[in-house]
Short mmCIF file of C-alpha atoms in Angstrom, two decimals:
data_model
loop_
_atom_site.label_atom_id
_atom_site.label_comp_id
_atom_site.label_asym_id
_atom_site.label_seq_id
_atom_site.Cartn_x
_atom_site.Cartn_y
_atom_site.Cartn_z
CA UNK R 1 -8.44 -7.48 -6.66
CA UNK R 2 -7.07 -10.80 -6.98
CA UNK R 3 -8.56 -13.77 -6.00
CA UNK R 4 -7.47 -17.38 -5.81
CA UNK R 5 -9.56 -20.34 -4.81
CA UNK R 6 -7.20 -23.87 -5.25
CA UNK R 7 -9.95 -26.13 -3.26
CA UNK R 8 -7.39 -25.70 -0.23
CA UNK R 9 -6.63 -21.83 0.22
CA UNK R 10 -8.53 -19.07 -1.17
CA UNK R 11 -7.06 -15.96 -1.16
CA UNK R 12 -7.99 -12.16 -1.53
CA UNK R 13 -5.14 -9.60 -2.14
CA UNK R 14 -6.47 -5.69 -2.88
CA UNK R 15 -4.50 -3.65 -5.80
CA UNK R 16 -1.34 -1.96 -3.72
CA UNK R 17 -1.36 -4.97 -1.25
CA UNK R 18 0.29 -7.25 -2.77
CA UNK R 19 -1.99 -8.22 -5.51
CA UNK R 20 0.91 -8.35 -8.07
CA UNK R 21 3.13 -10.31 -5.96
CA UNK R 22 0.05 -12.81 -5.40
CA UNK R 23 -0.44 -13.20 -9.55
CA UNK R 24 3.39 -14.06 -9.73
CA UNK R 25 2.97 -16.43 -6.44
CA UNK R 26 0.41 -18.45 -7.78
CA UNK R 27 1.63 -18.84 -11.67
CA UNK R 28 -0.89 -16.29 -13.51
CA UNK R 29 0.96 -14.86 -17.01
CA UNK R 30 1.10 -11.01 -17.80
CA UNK R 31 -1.44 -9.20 -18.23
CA UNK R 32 -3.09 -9.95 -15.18
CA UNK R 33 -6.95 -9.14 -15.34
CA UNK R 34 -8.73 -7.90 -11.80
CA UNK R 35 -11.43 -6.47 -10.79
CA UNK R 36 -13.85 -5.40 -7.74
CA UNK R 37 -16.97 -7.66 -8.27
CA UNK R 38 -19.00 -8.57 -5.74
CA UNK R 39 -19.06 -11.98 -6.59
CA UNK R 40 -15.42 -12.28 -5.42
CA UNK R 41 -16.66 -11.63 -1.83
CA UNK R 42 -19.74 -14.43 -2.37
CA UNK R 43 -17.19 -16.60 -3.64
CA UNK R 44 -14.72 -16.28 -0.60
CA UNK R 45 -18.03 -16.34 1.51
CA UNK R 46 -18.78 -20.14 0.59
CA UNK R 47 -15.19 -21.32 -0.43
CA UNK R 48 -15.02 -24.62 1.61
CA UNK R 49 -11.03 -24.22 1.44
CA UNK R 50 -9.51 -25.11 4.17
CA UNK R 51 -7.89 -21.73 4.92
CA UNK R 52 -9.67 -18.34 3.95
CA UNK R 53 -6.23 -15.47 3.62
CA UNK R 54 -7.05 -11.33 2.86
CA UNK R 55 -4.08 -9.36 2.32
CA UNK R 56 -4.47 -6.24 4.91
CA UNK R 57 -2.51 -3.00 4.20
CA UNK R 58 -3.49 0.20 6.19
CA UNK R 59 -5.65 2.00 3.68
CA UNK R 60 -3.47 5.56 4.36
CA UNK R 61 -0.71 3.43 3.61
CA UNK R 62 -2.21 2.16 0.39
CA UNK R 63 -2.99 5.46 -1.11
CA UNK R 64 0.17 6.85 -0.75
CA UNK R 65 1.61 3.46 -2.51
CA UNK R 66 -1.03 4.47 -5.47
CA UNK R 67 0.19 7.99 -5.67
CA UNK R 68 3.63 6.72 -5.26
CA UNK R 69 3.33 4.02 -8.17
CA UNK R 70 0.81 6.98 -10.61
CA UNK R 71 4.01 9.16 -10.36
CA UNK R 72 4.88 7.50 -13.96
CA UNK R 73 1.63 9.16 -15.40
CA UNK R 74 2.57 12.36 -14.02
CA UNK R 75 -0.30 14.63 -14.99
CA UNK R 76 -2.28 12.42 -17.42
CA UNK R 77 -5.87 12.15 -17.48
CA UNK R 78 -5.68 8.54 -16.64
CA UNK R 79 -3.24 9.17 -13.38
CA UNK R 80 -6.10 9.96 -10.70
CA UNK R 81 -8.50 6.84 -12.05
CA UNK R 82 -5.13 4.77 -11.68
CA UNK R 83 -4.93 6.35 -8.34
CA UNK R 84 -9.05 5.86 -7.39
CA UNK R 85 -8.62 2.01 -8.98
CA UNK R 86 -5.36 1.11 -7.02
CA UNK R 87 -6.62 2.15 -3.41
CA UNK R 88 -10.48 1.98 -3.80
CA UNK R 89 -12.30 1.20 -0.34
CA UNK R 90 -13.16 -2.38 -0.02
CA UNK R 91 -12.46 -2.95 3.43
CA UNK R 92 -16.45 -1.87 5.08
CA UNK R 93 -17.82 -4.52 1.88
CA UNK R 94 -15.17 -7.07 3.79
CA UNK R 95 -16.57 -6.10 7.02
CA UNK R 96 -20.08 -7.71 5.79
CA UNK R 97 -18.36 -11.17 4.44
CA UNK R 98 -19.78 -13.55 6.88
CA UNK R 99 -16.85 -16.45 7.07
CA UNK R 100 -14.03 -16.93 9.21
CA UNK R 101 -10.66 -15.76 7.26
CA UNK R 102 -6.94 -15.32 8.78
CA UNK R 103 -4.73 -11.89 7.48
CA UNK R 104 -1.60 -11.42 6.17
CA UNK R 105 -0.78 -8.06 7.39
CA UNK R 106 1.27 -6.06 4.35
CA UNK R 107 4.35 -5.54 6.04
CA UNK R 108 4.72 -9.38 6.27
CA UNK R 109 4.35 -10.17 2.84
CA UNK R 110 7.91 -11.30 2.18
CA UNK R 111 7.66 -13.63 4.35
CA UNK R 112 4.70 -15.59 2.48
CA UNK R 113 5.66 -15.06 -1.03
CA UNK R 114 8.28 -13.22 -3.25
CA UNK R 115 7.63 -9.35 -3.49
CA UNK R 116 6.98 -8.12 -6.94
CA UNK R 117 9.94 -5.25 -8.10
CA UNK R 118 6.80 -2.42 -8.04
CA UNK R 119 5.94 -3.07 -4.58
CA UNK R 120 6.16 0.67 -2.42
CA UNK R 121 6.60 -0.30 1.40
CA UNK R 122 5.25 2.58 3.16
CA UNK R 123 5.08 1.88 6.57
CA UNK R 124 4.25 4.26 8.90
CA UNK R 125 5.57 4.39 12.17
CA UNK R 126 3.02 7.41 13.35
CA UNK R 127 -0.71 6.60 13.46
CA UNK R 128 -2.51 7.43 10.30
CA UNK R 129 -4.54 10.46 9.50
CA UNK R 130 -5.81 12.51 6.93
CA UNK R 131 -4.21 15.31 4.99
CA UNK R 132 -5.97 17.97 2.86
CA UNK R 133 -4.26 16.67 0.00
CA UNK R 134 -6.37 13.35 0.07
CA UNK R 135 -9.54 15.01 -0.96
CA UNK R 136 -8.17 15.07 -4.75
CA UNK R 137 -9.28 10.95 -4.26
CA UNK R 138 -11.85 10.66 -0.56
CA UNK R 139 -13.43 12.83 1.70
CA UNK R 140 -12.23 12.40 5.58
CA UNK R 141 -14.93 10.43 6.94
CA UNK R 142 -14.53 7.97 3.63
CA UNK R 143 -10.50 7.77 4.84
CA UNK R 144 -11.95 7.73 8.51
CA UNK R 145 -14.29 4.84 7.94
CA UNK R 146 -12.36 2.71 5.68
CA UNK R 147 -9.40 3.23 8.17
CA UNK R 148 -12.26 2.04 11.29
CA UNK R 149 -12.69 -1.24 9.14
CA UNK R 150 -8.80 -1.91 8.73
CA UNK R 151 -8.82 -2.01 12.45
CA UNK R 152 -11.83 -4.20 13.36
CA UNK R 153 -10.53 -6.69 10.73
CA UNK R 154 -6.75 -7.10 11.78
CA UNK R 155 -7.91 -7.13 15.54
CA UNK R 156 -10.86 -9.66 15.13
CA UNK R 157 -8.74 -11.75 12.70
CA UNK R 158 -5.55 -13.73 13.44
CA UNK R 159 -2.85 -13.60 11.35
CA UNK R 160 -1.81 -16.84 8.55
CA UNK R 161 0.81 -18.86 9.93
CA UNK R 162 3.35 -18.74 7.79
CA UNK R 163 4.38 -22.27 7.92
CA UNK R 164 0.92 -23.43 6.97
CA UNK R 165 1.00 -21.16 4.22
CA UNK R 166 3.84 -22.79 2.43
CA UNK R 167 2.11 -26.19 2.80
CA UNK R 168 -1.35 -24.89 1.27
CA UNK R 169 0.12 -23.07 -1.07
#
């Protein structure tokens, strides 16, 4: 996960949404060091920044970009942990965050900050659902629920303006 806190924007982007293209945005040097700790989410929680931004990428959408990006490790033992690590489910954990935070829906990325060269746009023009194939990584109902949250947030939450973006940022 990345995380960015400047005193004026803070800033949550998930692994396969964007998280590499946030590293680059904000100046952080190869390798780039993330993690899932729930002290991100406190921190975000009581950020006095004057803008609160999560990166939001359909979570069907986001596993196939971690399949799609694994496809280098081919049948390693380290290609379905990749997989798990790159499109974990955060979004029910985000769900509990008790702050008021704007979205930056995925597919609008470019428009707030340069794409990184390994992003995989998958965007789906059919509604999401699951396919047997997923339970190598989730069961349904983990897909199912994680999918729920995506909607709740990016219908409760309004999305950045752009403009203000570039002047926070």
């Amino acid at each position: 996960m990345f995380f960015y806190d400047s005193g004026k924007i803070c800033v949550i982007a998930y692994t396969r949404c964007g998280h590499t293209s946030m590293y680059e945005h904000f100046g952080y040097k190869r390798p780039y060091k993330f993690s899932y700790e729930d002290d991100h989410y406190k921190s975000f929680e009581i950020s006095n920044t004057e803008e609160k931004v999560v990166v939001m990428r359909n979570p069907y959408e986001r596993l196939c970009s971690a399949i799609t990006n694994a496809n280098h490790l081919s049948m390693s033992k380290y290609r379905k942990k990749f997989i798990l690590e790159h499109s974990n489910l955060e979004l029910q954990k985000l769900l509990e965050v008790d702050t008021n935070y704007k979205i930056i829906h995925f597919k609008n990325l470019s428009k707030y900050v340069a794409v990184g060269k390994r992003t995989n746009p998958t965007y789906s023009i059919r509604p999401p659902y699951y396919e047997q194939w997923m339970s190598s990584f989730y069961t349904e109902k983990e897909m199912d629920d994680e999918y729920d949250a995506y909607l709740r947030i990016v219908t409760q939450h309004e999305e950045m303006d752009v403009n203000k973006w570039h002047l926070l940022t």
